[in-house]
Every structure is written in C-alpha cells, then in structure tokens.
Coordinates of C-alpha atoms in Angstrom, one line a residue:
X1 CA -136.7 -35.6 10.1
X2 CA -140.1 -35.8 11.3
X3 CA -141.6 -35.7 7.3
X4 CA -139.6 -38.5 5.4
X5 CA -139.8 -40.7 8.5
X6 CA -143.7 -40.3 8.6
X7 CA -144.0 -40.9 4.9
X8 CA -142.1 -44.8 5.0
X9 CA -144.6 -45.0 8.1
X10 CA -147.4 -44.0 6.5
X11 CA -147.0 -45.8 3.2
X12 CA -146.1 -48.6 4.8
X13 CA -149.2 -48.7 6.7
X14 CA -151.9 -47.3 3.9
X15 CA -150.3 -49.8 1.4
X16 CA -150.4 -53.2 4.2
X17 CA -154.0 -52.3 4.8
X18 CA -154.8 -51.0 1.4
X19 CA -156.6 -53.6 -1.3
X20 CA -154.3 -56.1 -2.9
X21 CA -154.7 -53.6 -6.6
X22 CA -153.2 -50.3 -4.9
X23 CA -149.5 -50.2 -4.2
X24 CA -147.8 -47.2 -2.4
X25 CA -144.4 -48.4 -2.2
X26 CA -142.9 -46.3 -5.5
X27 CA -143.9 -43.5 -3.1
X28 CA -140.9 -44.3 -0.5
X29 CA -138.2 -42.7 -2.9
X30 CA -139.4 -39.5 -1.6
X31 CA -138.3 -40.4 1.9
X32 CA -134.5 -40.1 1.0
X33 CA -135.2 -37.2 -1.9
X34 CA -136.1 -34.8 1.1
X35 CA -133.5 -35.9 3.5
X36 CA -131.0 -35.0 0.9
X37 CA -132.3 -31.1 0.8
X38 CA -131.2 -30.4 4.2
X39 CA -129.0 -33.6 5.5
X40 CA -125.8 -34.8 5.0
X41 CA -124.8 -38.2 3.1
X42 CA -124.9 -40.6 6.3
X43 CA -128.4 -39.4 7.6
X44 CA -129.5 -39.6 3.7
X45 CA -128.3 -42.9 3.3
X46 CA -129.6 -44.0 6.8
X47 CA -133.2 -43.1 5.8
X48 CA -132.5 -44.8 2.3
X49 CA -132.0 -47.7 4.2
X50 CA -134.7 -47.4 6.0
X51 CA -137.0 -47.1 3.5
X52 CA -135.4 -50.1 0.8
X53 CA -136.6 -52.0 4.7
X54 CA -139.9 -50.6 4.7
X55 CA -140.5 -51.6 0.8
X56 CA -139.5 -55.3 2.1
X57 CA -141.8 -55.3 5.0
X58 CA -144.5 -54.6 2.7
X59 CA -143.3 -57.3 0.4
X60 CA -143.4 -59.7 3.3
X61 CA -146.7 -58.5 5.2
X62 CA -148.9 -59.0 1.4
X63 CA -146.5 -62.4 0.5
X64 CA -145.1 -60.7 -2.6
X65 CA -141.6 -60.4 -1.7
X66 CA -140.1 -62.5 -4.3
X67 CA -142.3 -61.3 -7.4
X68 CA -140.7 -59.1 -10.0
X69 CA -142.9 -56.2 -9.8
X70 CA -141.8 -56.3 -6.3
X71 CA -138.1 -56.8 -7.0
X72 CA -137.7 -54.5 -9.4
X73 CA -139.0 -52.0 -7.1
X74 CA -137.0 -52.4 -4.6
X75 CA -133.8 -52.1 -6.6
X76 CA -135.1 -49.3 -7.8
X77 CA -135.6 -48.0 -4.9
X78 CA -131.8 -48.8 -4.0
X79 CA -130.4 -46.8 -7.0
X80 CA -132.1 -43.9 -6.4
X81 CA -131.1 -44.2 -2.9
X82 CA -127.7 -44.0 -3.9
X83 CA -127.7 -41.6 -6.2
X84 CA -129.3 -39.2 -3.6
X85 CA -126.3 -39.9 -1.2
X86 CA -123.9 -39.2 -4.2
X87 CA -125.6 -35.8 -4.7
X88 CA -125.3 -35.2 -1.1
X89 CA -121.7 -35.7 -1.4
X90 CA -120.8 -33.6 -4.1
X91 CA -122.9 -30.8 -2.2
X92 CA -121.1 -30.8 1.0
X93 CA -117.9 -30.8 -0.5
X94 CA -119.4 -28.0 -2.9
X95 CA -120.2 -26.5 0.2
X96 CA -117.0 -26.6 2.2
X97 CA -115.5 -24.7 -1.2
X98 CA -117.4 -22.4 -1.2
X99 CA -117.3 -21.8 3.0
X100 CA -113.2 -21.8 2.1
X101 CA -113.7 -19.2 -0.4
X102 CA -116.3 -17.0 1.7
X103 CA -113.3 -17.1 5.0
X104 CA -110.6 -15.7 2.9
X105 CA -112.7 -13.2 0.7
X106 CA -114.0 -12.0 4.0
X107 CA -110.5 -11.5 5.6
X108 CA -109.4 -10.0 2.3
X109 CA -112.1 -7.8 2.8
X110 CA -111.5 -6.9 6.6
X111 CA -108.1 -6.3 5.3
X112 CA -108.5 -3.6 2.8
X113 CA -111.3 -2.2 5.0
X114 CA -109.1 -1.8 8.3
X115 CA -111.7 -1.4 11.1
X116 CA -110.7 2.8 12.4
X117 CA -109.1 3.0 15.7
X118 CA -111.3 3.7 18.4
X119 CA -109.0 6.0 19.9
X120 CA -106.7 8.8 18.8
X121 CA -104.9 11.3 20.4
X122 CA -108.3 13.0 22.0
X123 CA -110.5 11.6 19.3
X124 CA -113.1 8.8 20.1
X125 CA -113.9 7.3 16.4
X126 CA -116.7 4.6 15.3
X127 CA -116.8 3.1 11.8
X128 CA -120.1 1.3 10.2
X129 CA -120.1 -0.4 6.3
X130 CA -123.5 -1.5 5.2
X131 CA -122.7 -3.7 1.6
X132 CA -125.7 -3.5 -0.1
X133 CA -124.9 -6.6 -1.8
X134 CA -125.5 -10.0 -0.5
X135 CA -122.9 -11.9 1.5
X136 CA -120.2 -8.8 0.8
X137 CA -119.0 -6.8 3.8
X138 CA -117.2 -4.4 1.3
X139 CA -118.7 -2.6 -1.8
X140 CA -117.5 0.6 -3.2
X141 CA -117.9 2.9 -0.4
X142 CA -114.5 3.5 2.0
X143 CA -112.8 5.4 4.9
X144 CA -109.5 5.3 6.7
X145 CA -107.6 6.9 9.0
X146 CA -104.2 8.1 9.5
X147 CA -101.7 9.9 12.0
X148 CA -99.2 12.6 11.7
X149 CA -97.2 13.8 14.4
X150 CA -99.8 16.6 15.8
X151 CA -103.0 15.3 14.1
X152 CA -105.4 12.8 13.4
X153 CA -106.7 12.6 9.4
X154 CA -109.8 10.7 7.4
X155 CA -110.7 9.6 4.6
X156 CA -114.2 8.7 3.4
X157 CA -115.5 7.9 -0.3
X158 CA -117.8 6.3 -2.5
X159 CA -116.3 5.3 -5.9
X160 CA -118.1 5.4 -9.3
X161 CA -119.4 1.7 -9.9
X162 CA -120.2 -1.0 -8.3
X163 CA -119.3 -4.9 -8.1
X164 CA -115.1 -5.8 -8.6
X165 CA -114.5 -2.6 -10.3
X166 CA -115.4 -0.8 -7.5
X167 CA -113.4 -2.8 -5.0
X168 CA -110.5 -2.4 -6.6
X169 CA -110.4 1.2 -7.2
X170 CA -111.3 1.3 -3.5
X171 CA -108.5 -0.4 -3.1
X172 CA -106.5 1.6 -5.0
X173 CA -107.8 5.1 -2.9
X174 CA -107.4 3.6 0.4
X175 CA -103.5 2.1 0.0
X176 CA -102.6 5.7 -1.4
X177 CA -104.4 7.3 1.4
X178 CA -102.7 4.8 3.7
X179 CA -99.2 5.6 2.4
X180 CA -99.1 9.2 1.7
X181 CA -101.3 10.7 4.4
X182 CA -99.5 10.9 7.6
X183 CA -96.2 12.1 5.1
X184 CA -98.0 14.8 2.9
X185 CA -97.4 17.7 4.4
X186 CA -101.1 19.4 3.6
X187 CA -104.2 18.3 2.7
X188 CA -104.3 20.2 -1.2
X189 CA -101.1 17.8 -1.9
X190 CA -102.6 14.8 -0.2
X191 CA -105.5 15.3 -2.7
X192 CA -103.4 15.8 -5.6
X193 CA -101.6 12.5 -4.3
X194 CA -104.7 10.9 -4.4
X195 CA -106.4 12.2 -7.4
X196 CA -102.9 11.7 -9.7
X197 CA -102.9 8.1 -8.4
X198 CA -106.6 7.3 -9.7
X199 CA -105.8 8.9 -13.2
X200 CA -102.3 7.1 -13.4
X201 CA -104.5 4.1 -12.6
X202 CA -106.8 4.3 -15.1
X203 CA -104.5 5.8 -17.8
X204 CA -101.2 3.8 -17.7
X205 CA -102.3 0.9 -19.9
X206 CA -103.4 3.7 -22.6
X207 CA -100.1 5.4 -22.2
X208 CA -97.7 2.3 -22.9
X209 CA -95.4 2.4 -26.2
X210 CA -97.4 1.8 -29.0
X211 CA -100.6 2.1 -28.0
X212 CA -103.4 3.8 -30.1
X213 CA -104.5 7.6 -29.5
X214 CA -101.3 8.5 -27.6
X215 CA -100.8 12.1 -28.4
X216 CA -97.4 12.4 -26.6
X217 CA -95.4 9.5 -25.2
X218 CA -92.6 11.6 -24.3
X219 CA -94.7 13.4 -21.7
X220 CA -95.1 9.5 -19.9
X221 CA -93.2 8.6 -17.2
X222 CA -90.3 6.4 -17.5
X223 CA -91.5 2.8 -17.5
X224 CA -89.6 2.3 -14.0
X225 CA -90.4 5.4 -12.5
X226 CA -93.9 5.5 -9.6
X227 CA -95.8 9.0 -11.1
X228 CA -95.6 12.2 -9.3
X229 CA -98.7 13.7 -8.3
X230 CA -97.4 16.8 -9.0
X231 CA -96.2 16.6 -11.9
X232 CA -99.1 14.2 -13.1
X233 CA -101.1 18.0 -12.3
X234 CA -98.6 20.0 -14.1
X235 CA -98.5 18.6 -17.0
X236 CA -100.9 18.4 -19.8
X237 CA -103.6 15.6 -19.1
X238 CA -105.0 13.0 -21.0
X239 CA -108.5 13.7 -22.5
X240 CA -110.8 12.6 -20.5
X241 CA -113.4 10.0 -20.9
X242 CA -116.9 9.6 -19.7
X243 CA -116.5 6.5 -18.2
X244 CA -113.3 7.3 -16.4
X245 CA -112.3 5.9 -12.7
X246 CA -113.6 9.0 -9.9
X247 CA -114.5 8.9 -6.9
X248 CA -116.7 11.3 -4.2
X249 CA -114.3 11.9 -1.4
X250 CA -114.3 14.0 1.6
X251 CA -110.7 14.3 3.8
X252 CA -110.5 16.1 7.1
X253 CA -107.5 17.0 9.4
X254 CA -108.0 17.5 13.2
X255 CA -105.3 19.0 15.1
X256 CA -104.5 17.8 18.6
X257 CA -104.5 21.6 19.8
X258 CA -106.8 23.4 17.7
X259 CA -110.6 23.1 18.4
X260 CA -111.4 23.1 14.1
X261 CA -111.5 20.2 11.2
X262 CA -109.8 21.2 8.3
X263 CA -111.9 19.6 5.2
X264 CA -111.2 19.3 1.0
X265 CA -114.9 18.2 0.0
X266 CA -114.5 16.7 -3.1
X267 CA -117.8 16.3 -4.9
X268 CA -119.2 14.2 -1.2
X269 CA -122.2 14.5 1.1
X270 CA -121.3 17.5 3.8
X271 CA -120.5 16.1 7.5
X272 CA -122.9 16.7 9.5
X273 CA -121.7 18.3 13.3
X274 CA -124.1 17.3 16.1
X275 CA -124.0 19.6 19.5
X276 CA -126.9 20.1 22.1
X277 CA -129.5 18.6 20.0
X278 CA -128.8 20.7 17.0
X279 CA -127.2 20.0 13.7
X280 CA -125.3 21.6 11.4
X281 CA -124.4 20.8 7.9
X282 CA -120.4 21.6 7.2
X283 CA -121.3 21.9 3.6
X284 CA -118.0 23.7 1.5
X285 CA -118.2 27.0 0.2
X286 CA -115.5 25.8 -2.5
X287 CA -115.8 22.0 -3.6
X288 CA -113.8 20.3 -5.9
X289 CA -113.8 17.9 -8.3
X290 CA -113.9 14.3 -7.5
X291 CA -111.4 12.5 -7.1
X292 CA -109.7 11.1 -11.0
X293 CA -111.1 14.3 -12.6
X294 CA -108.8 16.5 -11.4
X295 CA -107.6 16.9 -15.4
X296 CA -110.6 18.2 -16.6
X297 CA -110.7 22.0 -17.5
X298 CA -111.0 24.4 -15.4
X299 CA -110.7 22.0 -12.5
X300 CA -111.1 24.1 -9.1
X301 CA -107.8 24.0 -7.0
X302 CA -108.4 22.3 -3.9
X303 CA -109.1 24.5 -1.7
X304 CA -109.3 23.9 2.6
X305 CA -112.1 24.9 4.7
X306 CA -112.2 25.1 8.3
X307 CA -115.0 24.7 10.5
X308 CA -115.3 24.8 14.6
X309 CA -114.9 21.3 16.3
X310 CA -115.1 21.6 20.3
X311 CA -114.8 19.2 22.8
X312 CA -117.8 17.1 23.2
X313 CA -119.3 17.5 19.7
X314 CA -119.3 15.0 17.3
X315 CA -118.5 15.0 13.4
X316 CA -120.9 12.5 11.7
X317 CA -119.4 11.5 8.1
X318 CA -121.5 9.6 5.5
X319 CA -121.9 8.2 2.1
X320 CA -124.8 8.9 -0.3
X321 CA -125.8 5.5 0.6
X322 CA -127.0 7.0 3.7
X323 CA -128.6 9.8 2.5
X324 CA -130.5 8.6 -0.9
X325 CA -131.5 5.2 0.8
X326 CA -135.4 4.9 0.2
X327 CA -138.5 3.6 1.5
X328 CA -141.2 1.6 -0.4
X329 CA -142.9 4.8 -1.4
X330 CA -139.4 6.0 -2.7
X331 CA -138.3 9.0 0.4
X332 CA -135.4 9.4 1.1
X333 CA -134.3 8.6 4.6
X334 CA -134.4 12.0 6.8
X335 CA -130.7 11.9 8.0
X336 CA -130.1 15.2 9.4
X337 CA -133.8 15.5 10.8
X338 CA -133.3 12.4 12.7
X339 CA -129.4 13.2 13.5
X340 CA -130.3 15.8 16.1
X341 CA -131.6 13.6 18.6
X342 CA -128.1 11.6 18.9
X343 CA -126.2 14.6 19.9
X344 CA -125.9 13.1 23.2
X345 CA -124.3 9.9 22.0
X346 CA -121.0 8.8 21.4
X347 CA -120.1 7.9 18.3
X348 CA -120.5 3.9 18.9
X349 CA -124.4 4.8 20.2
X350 CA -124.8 7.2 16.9
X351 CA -123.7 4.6 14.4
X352 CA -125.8 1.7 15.9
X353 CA -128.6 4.2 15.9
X354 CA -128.0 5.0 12.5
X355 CA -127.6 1.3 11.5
X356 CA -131.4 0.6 13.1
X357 CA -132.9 3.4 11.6
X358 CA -131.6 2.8 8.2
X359 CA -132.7 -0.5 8.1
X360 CA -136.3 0.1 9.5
X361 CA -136.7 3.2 6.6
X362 CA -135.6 0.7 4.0
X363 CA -136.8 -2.3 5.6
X364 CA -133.5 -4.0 5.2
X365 CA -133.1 -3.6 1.9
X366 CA -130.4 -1.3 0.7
X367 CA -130.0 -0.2 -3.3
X368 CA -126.8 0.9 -2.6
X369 CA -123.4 0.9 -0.3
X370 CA -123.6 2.8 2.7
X371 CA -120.9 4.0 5.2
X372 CA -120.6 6.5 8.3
X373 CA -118.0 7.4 11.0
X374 CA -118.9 9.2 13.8
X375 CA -116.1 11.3 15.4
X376 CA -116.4 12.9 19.0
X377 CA -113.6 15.2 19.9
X378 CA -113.1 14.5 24.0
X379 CA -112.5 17.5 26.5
X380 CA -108.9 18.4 27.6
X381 CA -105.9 18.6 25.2
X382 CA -103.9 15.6 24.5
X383 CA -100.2 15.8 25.6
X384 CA -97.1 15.0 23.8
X385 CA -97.2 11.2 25.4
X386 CA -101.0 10.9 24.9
X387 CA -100.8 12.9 21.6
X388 CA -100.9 9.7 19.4
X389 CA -103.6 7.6 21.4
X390 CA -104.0 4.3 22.6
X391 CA -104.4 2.7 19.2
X392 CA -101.6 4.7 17.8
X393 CA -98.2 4.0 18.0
X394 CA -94.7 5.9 16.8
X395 CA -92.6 4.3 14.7
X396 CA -88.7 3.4 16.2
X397 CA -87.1 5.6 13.4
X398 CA -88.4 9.0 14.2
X399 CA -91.1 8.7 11.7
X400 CA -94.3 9.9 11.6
X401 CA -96.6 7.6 13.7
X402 CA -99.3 5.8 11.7
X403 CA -101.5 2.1 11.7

C-alpha cells in the first residue's frame, strides 16, 4: 500500500512545487493500476478516489481547476479508475472459480488416491505422493491397500504417460485393485484381474460391431457382459500396439502369521528391505510383464516370489520417480545408499526423510511423479480379534474385511 499511496503524495508535491510548464498529474493513474495487481475492487477504488482528490488539489493549489486541460484530466483519470476496479472484479470472481474448481479437483484427487491405513493387522504403513506437476497432488504414479481375511496386500505403480491419460488409467488400476484384491484368491489371478482390465480398457472401443481391423468379433464379449480376466488370458489377444495403456506395477501379500512378503514384480523398481543399518534390494528372479501387456508373445506367467520379512524390518516401496530423480549435473538420486541410515525409523520418519532428501538432490524440482510406502512389520503375531487392525474393519455379511 505503501507505493501507490507515496506516488499521489509525491506527485502531488513535485507537481505543486514544480514550475507552472511541468505537470505530473497524468502520472496519478498509476496509483490505482498497482493497487489493482494485488487488491481487491473496494481498496482499488478507494485509492482511485484518492488520487481523482489529489489531481483536484493540484488543480486548486496552481488556480487551474476549472481549465480544460485540467478537466479533461481528471475525467480521465476517473475512467481509468473505473475500469481498473471493473478488472478487479472480473478477477476475483475469476478467482473464486478457479479456487471452486481447485477444492473439488483436490477431493477428487484425495478420493482416488485413498491415503493407506496406518495400521493393519501387525503392519505399521506410511504413504508419500510427490506430483511433479504444479498444483496436482495426483499424477500417474499409485498404491493401495487391501485386506483379506489372514493378510494384508499392496499395490504400487507408475503408469505409462503422464497428464489426464495417466490419471485415468490410474484410476482404472486402483478401483480394480480395490475390488478384486481382498476376493482373488492368489496374487497370479489378481494380476491377471488387473492386467485383463487395462487391455479390456484400452481395447473395447476397437472391439465394438463394426469397427475397422476387427479380426474376430465373435471372440468379444457380449455387449452386457463385465470381461473375465481369465478368459481375456485364454483367448487369443488383440495385436498389440506401441502405444498401448501399461503400467509398471509391483503387488505384495503379507500374511498375519508368516514372517515373508509374497511379491509379482511386474516390470517395477525392486523394494528395498531395511534392517540394522543394512539394505537389501528384493529384486525378482522372474519378472513379468507390465501390466496391459500381458497379450504379447511369449508373455512370462506370473510367477510369486517370496522373500523374509521379520518383525521390526521395514519394506520401503517406490516409483522410478524416486530412483531416476536428478540433480543439476544430471545424477541420479542415491536411494539405496542413503536408505541404510533409516533402518532405525518407522515408516512415517523414513518417508519424511525421503521426502527432504529428494527435494534437496533435486532442489525441489521433480521431472517426474514420485511415490513410496514404507512398511514395518511390528513384533508379536496379531490374533484373530487384532488380525484386521485398527483401521480395518469386517464386513456384517461374513465377507472378507476390506476399506
């Protein structure tokens, strides 16, 4: 406020004192002009006033009030004014839009991208989403979380693409994750769930009656009828394209009463297992394909691996986000050379750990999504009442608990 009120005093003053020749007062339409960049319409139009004022004091202190020069000046003056507090107007209300549209995007957002319990069964769990792009808290990276009735299971991804693509075939992962995971009986058909529901996705418009380069409609599902994963992998796929849907996924099963993670990497970043300041990478001895390319020739089965998980270490999952984020000189950030030192922390200390270090190797600026859980199994075994956590709860009808 400071700057447009010193320039009506200080034109006012330069121009009362100045010779009769020299005339500042055209110079008082910049008092209003800058109140307008970061005021609303009432302050905007209050210094307008002020300054029409000032251009009549000036008038009066050199006796010109009533000349035309003068005159036109000052209405001049007026209908700039006025303008300036129209602009403001349309701004705010521009900007209460666009505040409207920023809530709901965000809670569509917080939607899709549940936050993970932090609690289940003998599980302690902590989630973190960096959106590389501005004002998003969701890009195409994901993770959920699911229960069955004797153990917890994840889900953690990056889809191919970026911007609305991307978010909805994140979408698309996550709501079959979410509604087939605590029901699926193993992880191999909860994969196959997954992968036939990406392909179905991206393939059902190309499969509809009369559409071009269908080599047999009578293999398509009726119109009514949801696709079977299973089938979708029996029978012959479509051929695929280049630029078909896929994403990098990685899904784990951890059993109440069984100190191991049972893990289908397909095509993502190893977990990383921190215990007494060491760190191990989980990486698969038999990956599969990612996710949507599970058509493709001589696709590998997919196949489960297990690996050791004891009580007090942790399971640190990540996307490539993580791992390929760069400095200025183009390294890559050190992830498992810095993960040692966290051993010691639970998973809420690891991840806002992770978060500062990431930021400081990139300086703040991140070329792409990135996304971590941390996972820290807790010592004693969980029984039946405790089985499903705090944060977990089992459905009236016998089902399988889940969200």
């Amino acid at each position: 406020m400071l700057i447009p009120v010193g320039i009506i005093v200080a034109v006012c003053t330069i121009d009362v004192l100045a010779p009769p020749d020299i005339h500042l007062g055209p110079l008082l339409v910049a008092a209003p002009a800058i109140t307008a960049a970061f005021a609303g319409p009432r302050l905007t139009a209050a210094i307008g006033v002020l300054a029409v004022a000032a251009q009549v004091f000036i008038g009066i202190a050199r006796h010109v009030l009533f000349t035309e020069n003068l005159e036109a000046q000052i209405a001049a003056l007026v209908m700039v004014s006025a303008l300036v507090v129209l602009f403001t107007v349309v701004r705010e209300r521009n900007e209460r839009r666009l505040t409207r549209s920023r809530s709901v995007a965000g809670v569509a957002q917080q939607v899709l991208l549940r936050p993970l319990p932090a609690r289940s069964g003998f599980l302690e769990i902590a989630s973190l989403y960096l959106a590389a792009e501005e004002e998003a808290e969701m890009g195409g990276d994901l993770f959920a979380a699911a229960r069955t009735t004797s153990s917890t299971r994840l889900i953690i991804g990056d889809v191919r693409g970026k911007g609305l693509p991307a978010y909805s075939h994140a979408a698309l992962i996550l709501g079959a994750f979410r509604a087939a995971a605590h029901r699926e009986a193993t992880l191999p058909r909860l994969a196959i769930h997954l992968d036939g529901a990406v392909r179905w996705d991206s393939s059902q418009w190309h499969h509809a009656p009369g559409a071009e380069g269908v080599a047999d409609t009578a293999a398509d599902p009726a119109p009514d009828a949801a696709p079977d994963p299973a089938a979708t992998e029996a029978a012959p796929g479509p051929d695929i394209d280049t630029d078909e849907t896929f994403a990098t996924v990685i899904l784990l099963d951890i059993p109440d009463h069984r100190p191991v993670v049972d893990t289908i990497t397909c095509g993502h970043p190893p977990p990383l297992l921190l215990a007494d300041g060491r760190v191990r990478t989980l990486a698969a001895e038999r990956p599969a394909l990612p996710i949507g390319l599970g058509a493709l020739p001589g696709a590998p089965d997919y196949e489960v691996e297990s690996f050791p998980f004891e009580p007090g270490e942790l399971l640190l999952l990540y996307t490539d986000g993580v791992s390929e984020a760069r400095d200025d000189r183009g390294t890559f950030y050190p992830l498992v050379e810095r993960a040692g030192a966290w051993s010691d922390f639970g998973p809420q200390q690891v991840l806002r750990q992770l978060r500062t270090d990431l930021l400081a190797h990139t300086n703040g600026r991140l070329g792409d999504d990135a996304a971590a859980v941390a996972v820290r199994r807790l010592p004693g075994r969980p029984s039946d009442d405790e089985g499903s956590g705090a944060r977990w709860r089992r459905s009236p009808d016998g089902q399988p608990p889940q969200l």
